[in-house]
mmCIF file of N, CA and C in Angstrom:
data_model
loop_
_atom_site.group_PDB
_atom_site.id
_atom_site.type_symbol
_atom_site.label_atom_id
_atom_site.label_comp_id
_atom_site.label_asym_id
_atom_site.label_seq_id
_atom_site.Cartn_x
_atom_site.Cartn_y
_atom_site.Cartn_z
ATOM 1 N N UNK A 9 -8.639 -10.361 -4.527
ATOM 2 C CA UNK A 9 -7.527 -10.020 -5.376
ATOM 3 C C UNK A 9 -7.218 -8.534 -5.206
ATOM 4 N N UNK A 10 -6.200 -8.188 -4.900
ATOM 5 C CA UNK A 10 -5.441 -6.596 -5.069
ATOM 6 C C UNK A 10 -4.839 -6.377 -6.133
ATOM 7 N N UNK A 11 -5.615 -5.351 -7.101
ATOM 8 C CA UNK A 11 -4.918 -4.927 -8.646
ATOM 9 C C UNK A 11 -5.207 -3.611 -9.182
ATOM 10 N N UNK A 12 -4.640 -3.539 -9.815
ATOM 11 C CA UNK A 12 -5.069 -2.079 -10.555
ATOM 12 C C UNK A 12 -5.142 -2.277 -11.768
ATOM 13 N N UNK A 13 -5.412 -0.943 -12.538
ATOM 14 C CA UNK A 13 -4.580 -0.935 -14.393
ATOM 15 C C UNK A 13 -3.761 -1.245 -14.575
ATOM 16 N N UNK A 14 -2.857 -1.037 -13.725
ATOM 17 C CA UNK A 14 -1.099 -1.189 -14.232
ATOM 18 C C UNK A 14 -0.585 -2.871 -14.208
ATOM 19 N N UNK A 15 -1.227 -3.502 -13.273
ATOM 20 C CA UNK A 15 -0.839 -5.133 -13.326
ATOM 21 C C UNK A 15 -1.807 -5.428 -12.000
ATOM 22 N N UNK A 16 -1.350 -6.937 -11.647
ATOM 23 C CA UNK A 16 -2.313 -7.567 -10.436
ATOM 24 C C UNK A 16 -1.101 -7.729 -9.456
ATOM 25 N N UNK A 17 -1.247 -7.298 -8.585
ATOM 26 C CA UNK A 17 -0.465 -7.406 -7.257
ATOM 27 C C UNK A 17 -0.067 -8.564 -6.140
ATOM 28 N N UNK A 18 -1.685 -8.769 -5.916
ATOM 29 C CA UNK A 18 -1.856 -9.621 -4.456
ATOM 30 C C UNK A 18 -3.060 -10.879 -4.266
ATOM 31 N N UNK A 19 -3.077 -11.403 -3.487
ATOM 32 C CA UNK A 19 -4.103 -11.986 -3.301
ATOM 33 C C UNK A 19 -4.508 -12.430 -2.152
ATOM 34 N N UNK A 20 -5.451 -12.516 -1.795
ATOM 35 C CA UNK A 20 -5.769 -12.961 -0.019
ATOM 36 C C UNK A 20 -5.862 -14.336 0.206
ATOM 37 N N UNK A 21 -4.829 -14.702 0.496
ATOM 38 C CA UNK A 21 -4.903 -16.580 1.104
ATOM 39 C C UNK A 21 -5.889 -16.864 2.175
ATOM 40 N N UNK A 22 -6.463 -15.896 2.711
ATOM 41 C CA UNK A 22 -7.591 -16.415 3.380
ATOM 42 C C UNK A 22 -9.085 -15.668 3.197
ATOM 43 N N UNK A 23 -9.768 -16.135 2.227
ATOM 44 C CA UNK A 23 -10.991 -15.962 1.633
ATOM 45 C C UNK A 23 -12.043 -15.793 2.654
ATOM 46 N N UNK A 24 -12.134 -16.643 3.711
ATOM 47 C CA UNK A 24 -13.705 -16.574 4.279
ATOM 48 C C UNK A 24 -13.044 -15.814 5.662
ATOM 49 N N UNK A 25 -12.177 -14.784 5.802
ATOM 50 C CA UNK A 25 -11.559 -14.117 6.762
ATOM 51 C C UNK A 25 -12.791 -12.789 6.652
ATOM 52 N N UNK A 26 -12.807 -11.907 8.133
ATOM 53 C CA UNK A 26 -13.445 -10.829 7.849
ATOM 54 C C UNK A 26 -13.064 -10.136 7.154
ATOM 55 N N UNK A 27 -14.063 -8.743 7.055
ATOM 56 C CA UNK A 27 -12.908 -7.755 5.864
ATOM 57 C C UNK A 27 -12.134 -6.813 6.724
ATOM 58 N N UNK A 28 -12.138 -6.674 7.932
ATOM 59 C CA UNK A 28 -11.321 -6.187 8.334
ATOM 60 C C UNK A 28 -10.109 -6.582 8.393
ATOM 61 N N UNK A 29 -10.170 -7.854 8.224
ATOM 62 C CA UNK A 29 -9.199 -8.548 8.444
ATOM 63 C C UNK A 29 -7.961 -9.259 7.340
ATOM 64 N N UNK A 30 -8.813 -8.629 6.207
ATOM 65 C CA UNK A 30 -7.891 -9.359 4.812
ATOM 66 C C UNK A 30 -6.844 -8.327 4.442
ATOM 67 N N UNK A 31 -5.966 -9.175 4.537
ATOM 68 C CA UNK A 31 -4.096 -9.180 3.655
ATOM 69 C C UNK A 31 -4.107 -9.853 2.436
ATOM 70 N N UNK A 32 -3.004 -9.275 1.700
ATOM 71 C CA UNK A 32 -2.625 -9.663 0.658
ATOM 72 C C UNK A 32 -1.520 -10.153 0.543
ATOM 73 N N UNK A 33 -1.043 -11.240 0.317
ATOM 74 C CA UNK A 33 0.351 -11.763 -0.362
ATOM 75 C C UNK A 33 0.828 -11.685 -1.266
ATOM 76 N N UNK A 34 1.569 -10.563 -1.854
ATOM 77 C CA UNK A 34 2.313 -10.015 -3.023
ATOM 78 C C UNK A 34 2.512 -11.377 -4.137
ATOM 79 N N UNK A 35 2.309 -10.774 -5.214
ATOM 80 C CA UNK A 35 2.535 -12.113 -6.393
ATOM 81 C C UNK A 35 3.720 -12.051 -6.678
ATOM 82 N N UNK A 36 4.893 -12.359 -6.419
ATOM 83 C CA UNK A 36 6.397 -11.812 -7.107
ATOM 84 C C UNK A 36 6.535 -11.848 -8.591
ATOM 85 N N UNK A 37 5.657 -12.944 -8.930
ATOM 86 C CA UNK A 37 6.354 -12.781 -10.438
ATOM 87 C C UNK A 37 5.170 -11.921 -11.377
ATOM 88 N N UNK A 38 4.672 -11.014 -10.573
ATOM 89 C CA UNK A 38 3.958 -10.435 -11.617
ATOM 90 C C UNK A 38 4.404 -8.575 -11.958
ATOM 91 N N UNK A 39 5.045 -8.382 -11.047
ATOM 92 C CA UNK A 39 6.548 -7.033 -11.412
ATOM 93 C C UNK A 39 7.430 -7.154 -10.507
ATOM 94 N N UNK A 40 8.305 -6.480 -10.459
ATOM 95 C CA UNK A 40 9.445 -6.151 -9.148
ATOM 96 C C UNK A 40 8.579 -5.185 -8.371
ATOM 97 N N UNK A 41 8.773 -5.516 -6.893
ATOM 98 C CA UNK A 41 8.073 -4.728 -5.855
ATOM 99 C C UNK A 41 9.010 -4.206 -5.468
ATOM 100 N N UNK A 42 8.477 -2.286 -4.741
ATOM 101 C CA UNK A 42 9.639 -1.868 -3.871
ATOM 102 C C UNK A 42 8.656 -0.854 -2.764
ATOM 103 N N UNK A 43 9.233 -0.794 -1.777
ATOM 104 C CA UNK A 43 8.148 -0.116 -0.910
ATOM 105 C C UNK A 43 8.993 1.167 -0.245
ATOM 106 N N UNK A 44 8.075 2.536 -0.382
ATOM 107 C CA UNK A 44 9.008 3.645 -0.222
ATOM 108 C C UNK A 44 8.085 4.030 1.288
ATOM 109 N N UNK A 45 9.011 3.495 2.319
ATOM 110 C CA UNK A 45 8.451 4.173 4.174
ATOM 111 C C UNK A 45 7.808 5.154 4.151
ATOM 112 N N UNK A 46 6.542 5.307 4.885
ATOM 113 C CA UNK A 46 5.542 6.366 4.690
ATOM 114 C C UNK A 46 5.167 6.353 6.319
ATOM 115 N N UNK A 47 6.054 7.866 6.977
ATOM 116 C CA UNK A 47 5.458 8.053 8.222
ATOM 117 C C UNK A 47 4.147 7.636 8.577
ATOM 118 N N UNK A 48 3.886 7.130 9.494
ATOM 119 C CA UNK A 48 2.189 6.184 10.281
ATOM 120 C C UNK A 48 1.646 7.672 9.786
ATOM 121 N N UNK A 49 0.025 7.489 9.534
ATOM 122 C CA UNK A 49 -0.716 8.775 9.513
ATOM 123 C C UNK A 49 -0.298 10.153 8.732
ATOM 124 N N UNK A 50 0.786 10.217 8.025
ATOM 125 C CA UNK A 50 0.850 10.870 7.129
ATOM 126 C C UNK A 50 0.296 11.443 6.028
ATOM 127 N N UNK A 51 -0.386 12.173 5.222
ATOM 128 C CA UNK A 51 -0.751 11.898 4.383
ATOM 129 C C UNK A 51 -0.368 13.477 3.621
ATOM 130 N N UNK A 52 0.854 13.808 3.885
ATOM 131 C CA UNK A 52 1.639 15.162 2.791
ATOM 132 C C UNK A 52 2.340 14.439 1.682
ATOM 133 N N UNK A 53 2.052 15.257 0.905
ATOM 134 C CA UNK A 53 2.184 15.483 -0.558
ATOM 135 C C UNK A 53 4.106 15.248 -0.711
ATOM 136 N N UNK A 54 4.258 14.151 -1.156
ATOM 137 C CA UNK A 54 5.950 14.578 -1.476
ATOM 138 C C UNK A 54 6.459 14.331 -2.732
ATOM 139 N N UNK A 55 7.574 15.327 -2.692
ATOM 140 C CA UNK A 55 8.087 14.985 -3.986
ATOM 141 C C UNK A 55 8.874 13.662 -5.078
ATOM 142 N N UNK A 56 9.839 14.028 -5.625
ATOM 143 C CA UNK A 56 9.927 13.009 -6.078
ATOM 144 C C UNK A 56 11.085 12.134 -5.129
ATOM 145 N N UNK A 57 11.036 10.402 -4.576
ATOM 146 C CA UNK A 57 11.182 10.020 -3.819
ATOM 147 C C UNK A 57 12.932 9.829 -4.029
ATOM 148 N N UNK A 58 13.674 9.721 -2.855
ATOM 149 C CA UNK A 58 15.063 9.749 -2.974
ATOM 150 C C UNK A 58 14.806 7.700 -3.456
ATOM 151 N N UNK A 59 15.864 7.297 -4.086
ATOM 152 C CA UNK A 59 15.340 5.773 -4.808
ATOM 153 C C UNK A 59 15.954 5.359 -3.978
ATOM 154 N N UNK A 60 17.138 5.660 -3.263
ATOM 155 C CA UNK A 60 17.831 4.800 -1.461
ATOM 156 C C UNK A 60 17.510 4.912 -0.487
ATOM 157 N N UNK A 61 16.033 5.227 -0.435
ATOM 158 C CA UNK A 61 14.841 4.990 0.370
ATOM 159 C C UNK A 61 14.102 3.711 0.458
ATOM 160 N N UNK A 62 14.159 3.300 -1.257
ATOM 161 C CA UNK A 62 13.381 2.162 -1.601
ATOM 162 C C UNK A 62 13.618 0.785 -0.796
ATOM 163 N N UNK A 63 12.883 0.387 -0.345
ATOM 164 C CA UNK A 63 13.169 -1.241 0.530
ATOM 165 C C UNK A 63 12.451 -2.065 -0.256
ATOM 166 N N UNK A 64 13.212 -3.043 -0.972
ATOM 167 C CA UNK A 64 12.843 -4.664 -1.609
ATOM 168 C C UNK A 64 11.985 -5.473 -0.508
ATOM 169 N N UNK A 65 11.050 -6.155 -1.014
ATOM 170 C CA UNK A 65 10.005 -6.883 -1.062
ATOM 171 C C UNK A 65 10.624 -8.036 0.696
ATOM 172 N N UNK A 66 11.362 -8.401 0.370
ATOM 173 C CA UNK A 66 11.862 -9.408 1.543
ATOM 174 C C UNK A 66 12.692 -8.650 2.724
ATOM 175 N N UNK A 67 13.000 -7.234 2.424
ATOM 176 C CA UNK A 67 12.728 -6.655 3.648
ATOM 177 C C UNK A 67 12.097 -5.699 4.307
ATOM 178 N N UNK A 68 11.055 -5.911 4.450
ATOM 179 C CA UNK A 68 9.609 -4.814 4.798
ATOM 180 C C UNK A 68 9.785 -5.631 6.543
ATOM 181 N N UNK A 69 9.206 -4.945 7.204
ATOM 182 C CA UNK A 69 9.299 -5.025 8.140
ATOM 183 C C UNK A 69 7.927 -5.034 9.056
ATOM 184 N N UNK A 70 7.562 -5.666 9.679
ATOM 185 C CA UNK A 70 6.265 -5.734 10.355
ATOM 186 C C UNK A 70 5.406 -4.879 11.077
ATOM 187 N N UNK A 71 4.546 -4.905 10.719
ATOM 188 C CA UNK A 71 3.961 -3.338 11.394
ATOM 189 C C UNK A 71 4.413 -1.771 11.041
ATOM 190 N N UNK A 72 5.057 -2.045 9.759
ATOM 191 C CA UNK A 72 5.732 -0.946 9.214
ATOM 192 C C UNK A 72 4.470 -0.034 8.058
ATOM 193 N N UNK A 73 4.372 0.917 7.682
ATOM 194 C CA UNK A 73 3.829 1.439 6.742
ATOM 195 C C UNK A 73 4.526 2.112 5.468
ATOM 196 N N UNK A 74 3.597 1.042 3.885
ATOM 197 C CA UNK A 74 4.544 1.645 2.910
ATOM 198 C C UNK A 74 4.216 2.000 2.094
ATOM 199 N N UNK A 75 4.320 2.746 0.819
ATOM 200 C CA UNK A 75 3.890 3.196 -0.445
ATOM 201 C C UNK A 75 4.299 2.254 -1.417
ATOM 202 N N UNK A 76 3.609 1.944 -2.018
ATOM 203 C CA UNK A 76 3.696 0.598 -3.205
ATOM 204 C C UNK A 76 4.768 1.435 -4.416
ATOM 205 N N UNK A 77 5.730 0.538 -4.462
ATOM 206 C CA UNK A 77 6.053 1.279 -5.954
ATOM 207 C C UNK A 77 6.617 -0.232 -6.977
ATOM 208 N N UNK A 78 6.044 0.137 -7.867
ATOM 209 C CA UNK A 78 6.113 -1.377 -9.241
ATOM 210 C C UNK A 78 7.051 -0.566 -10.274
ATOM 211 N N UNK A 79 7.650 -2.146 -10.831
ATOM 212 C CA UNK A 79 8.607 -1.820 -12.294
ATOM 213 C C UNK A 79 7.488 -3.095 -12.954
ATOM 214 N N UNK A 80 6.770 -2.847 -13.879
ATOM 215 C CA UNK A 80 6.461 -3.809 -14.653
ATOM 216 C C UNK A 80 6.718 -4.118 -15.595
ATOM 217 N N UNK A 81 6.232 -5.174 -16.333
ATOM 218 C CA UNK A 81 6.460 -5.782 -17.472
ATOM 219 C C UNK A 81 6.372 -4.908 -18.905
ATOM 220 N N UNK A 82 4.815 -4.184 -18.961
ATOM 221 C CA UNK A 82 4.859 -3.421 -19.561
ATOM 222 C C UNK A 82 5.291 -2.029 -19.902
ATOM 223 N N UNK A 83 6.376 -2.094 -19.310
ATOM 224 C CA UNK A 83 7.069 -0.797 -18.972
ATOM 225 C C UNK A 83 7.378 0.584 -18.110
ATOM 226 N N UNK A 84 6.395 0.238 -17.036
ATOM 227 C CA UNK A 84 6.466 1.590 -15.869
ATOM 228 C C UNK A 84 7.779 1.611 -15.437
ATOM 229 N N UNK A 85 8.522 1.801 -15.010
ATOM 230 C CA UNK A 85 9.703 1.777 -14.291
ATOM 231 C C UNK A 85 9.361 2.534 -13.068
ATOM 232 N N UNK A 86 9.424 2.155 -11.645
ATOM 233 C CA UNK A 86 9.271 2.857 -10.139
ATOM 234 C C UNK A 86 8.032 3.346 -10.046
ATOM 235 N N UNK A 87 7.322 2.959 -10.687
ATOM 236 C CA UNK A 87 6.001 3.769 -11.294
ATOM 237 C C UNK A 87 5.053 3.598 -9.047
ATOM 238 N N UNK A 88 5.094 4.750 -8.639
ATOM 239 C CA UNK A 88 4.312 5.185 -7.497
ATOM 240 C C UNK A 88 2.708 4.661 -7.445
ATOM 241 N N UNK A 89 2.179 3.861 -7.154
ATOM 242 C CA UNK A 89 0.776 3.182 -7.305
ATOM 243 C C UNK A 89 -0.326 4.426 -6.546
ATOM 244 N N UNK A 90 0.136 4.612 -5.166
ATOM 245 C CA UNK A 90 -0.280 5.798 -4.349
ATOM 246 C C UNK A 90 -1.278 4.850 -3.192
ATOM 247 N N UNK A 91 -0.857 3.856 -3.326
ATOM 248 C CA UNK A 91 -1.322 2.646 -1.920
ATOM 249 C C UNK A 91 -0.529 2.425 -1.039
ATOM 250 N N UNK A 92 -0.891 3.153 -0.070
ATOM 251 C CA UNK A 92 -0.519 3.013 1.359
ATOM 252 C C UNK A 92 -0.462 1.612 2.116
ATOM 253 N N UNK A 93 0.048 0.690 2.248
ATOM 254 C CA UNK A 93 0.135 -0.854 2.782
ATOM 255 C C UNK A 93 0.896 -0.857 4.360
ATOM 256 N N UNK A 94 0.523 -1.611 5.318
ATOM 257 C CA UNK A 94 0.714 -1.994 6.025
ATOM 258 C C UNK A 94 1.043 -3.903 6.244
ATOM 259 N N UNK A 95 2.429 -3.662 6.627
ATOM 260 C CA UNK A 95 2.850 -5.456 7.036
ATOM 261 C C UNK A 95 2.266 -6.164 7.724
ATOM 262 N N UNK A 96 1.298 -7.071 7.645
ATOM 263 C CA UNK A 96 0.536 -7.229 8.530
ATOM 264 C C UNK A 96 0.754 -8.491 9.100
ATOM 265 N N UNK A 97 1.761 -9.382 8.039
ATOM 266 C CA UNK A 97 2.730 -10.718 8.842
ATOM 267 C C UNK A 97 3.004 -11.423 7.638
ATOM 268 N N UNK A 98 3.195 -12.420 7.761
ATOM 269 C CA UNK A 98 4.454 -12.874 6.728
ATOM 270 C C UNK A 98 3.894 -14.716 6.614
ATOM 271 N N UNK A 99 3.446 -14.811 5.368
ATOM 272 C CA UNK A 99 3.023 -16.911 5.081
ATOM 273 C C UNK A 99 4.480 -17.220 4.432
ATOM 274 N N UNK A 100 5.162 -17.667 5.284
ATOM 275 C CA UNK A 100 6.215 -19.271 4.546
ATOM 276 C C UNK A 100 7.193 -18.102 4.219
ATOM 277 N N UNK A 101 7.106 -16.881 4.441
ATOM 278 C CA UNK A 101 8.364 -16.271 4.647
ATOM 279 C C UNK A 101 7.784 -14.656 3.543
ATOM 280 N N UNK A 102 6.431 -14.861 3.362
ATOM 281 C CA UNK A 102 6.278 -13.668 2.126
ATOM 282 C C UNK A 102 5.512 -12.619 2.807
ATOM 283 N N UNK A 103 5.888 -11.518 2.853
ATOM 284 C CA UNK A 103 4.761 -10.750 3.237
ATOM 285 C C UNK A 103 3.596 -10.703 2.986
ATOM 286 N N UNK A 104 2.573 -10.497 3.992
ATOM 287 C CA UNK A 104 1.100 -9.915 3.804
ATOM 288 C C UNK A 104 1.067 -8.862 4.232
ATOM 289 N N UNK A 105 0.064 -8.002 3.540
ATOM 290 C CA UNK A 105 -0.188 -6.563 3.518
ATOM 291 C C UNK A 105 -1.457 -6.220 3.648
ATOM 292 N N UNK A 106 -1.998 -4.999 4.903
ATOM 293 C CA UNK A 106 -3.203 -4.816 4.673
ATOM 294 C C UNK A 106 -3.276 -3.253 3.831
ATOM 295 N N UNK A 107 -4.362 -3.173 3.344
ATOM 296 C CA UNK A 107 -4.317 -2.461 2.216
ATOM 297 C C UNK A 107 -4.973 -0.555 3.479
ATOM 298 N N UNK A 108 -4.384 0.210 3.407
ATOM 299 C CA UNK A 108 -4.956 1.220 4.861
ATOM 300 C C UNK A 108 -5.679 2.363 3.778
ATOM 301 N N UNK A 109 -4.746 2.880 2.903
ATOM 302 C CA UNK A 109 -5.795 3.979 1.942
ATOM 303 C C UNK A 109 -4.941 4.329 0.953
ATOM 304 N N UNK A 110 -5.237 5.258 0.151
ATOM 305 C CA UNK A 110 -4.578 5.825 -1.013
ATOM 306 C C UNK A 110 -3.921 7.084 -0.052
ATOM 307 N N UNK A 111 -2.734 7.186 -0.593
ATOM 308 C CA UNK A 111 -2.050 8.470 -0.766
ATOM 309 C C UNK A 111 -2.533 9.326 -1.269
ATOM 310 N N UNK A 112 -2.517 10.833 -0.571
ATOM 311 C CA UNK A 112 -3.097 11.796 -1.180
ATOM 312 C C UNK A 112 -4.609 11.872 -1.343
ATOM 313 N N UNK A 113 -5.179 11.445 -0.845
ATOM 314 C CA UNK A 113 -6.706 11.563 -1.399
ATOM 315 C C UNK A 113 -7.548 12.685 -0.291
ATOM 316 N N UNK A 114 -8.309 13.593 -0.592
ATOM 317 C CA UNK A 114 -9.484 14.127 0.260
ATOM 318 C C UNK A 114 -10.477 14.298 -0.370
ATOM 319 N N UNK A 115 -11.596 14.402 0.554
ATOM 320 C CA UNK A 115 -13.061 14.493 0.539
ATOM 321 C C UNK A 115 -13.290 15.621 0.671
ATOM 322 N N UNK A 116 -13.595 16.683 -0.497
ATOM 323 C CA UNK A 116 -13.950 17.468 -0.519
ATOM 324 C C UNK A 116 -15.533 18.314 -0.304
ATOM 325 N N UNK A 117 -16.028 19.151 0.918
ATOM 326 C CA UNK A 117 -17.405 19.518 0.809
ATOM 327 C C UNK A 117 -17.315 20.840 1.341
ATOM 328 N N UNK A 118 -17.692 21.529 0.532
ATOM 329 C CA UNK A 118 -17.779 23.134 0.691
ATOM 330 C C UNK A 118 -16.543 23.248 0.906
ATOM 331 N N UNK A 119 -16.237 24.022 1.791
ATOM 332 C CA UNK A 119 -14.874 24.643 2.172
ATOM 333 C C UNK A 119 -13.747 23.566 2.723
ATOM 334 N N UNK A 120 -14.146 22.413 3.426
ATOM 335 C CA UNK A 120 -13.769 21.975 4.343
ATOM 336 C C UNK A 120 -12.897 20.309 3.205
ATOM 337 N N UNK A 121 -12.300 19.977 4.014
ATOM 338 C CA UNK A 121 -11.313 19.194 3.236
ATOM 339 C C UNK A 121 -10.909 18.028 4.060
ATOM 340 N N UNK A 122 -11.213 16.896 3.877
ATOM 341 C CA UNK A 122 -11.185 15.498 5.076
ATOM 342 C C UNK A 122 -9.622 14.811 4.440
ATOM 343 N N UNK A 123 -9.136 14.064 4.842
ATOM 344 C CA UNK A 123 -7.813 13.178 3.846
ATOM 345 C C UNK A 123 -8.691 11.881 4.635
ATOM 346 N N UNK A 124 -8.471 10.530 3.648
ATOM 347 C CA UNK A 124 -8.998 9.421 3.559
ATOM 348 C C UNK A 124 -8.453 9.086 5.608
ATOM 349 N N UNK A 125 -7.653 9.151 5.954
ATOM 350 C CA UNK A 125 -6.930 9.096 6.993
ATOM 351 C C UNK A 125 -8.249 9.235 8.589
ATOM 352 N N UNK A 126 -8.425 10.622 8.096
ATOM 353 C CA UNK A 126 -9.128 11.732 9.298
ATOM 354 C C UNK A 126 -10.721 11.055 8.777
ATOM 355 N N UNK A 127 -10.958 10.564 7.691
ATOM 356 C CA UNK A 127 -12.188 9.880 7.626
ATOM 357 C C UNK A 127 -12.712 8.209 7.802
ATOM 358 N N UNK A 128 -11.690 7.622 7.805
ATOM 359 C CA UNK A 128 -11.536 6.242 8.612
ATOM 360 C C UNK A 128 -11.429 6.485 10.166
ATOM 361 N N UNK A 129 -11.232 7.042 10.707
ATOM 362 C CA UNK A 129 -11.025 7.724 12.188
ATOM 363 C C UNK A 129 -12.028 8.134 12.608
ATOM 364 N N UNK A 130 -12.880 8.711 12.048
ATOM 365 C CA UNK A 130 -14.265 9.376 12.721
ATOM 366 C C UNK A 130 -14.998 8.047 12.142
ATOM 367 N N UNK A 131 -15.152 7.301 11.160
ATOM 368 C CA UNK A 131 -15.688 6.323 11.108
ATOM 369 C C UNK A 131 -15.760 5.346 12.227
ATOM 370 N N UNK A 132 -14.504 5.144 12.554
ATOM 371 C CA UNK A 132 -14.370 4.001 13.466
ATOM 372 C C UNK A 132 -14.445 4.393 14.860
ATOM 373 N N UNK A 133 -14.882 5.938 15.162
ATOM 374 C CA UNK A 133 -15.178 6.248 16.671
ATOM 375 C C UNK A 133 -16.230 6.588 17.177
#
């Protein structure tokens, strides 16, 4: 399951898949989804997002990278999650998403300063 505080998102239709390998299929009826394009490997700080940027749920595009943004039930409106998602293909016409890292995040030690990005990378080499 993919969720946070704010509501539940996703879920992985395929359970006994590796973990490298698990996507999520957006729940539609559990807020309005909108996904704001997030250059590949990016990970600068931006401001507040132009909203005719925003791309609806049915057109994300494959192999694309996006920033989650929810209107929920309980009241967030555009509310920025700070999850970075990748399209990773599409069941019966819905997107799946693999989940890549949080926006904004570093690993801080002594002086030196990693972003979640530059530390999946040395992991995996």
């Amino acid at each position: 399951m993919y969720a946070s505080s704010e509501c539940y998102f996703g879920l992985n239709l395929n359970p006994i898949c590796s973990p490298a390998d698990v996507a999520y299929t957006l729940i539609p009826t559990m807020c309005y989804f909108e996904f704001l394009p997030v250059q590949s490997g990016s990970s600068a700080a931006a401001g507040e997002p132009d909203h005719r940027d925003l791309v609806n749920l049915v057109d994300v595009k494959l192999g694309k990278e996006y920033e989650l943004v929810v209107t929920t039930y309980s009241g967030l409106y555009r509310y920025r999650v700070g999850d970075v998602l990748r399209v990773a293909g599409f069941k019966n016409a819905a997107p799946m998403f693999n989940f890549l890292r949080r926006k904004n995040v570093a690993l801080s030690v002594d002086a030196d300063k990693t972003d979640e990005a530059e530390l999946h990378a040395a992991l995996a080499s």
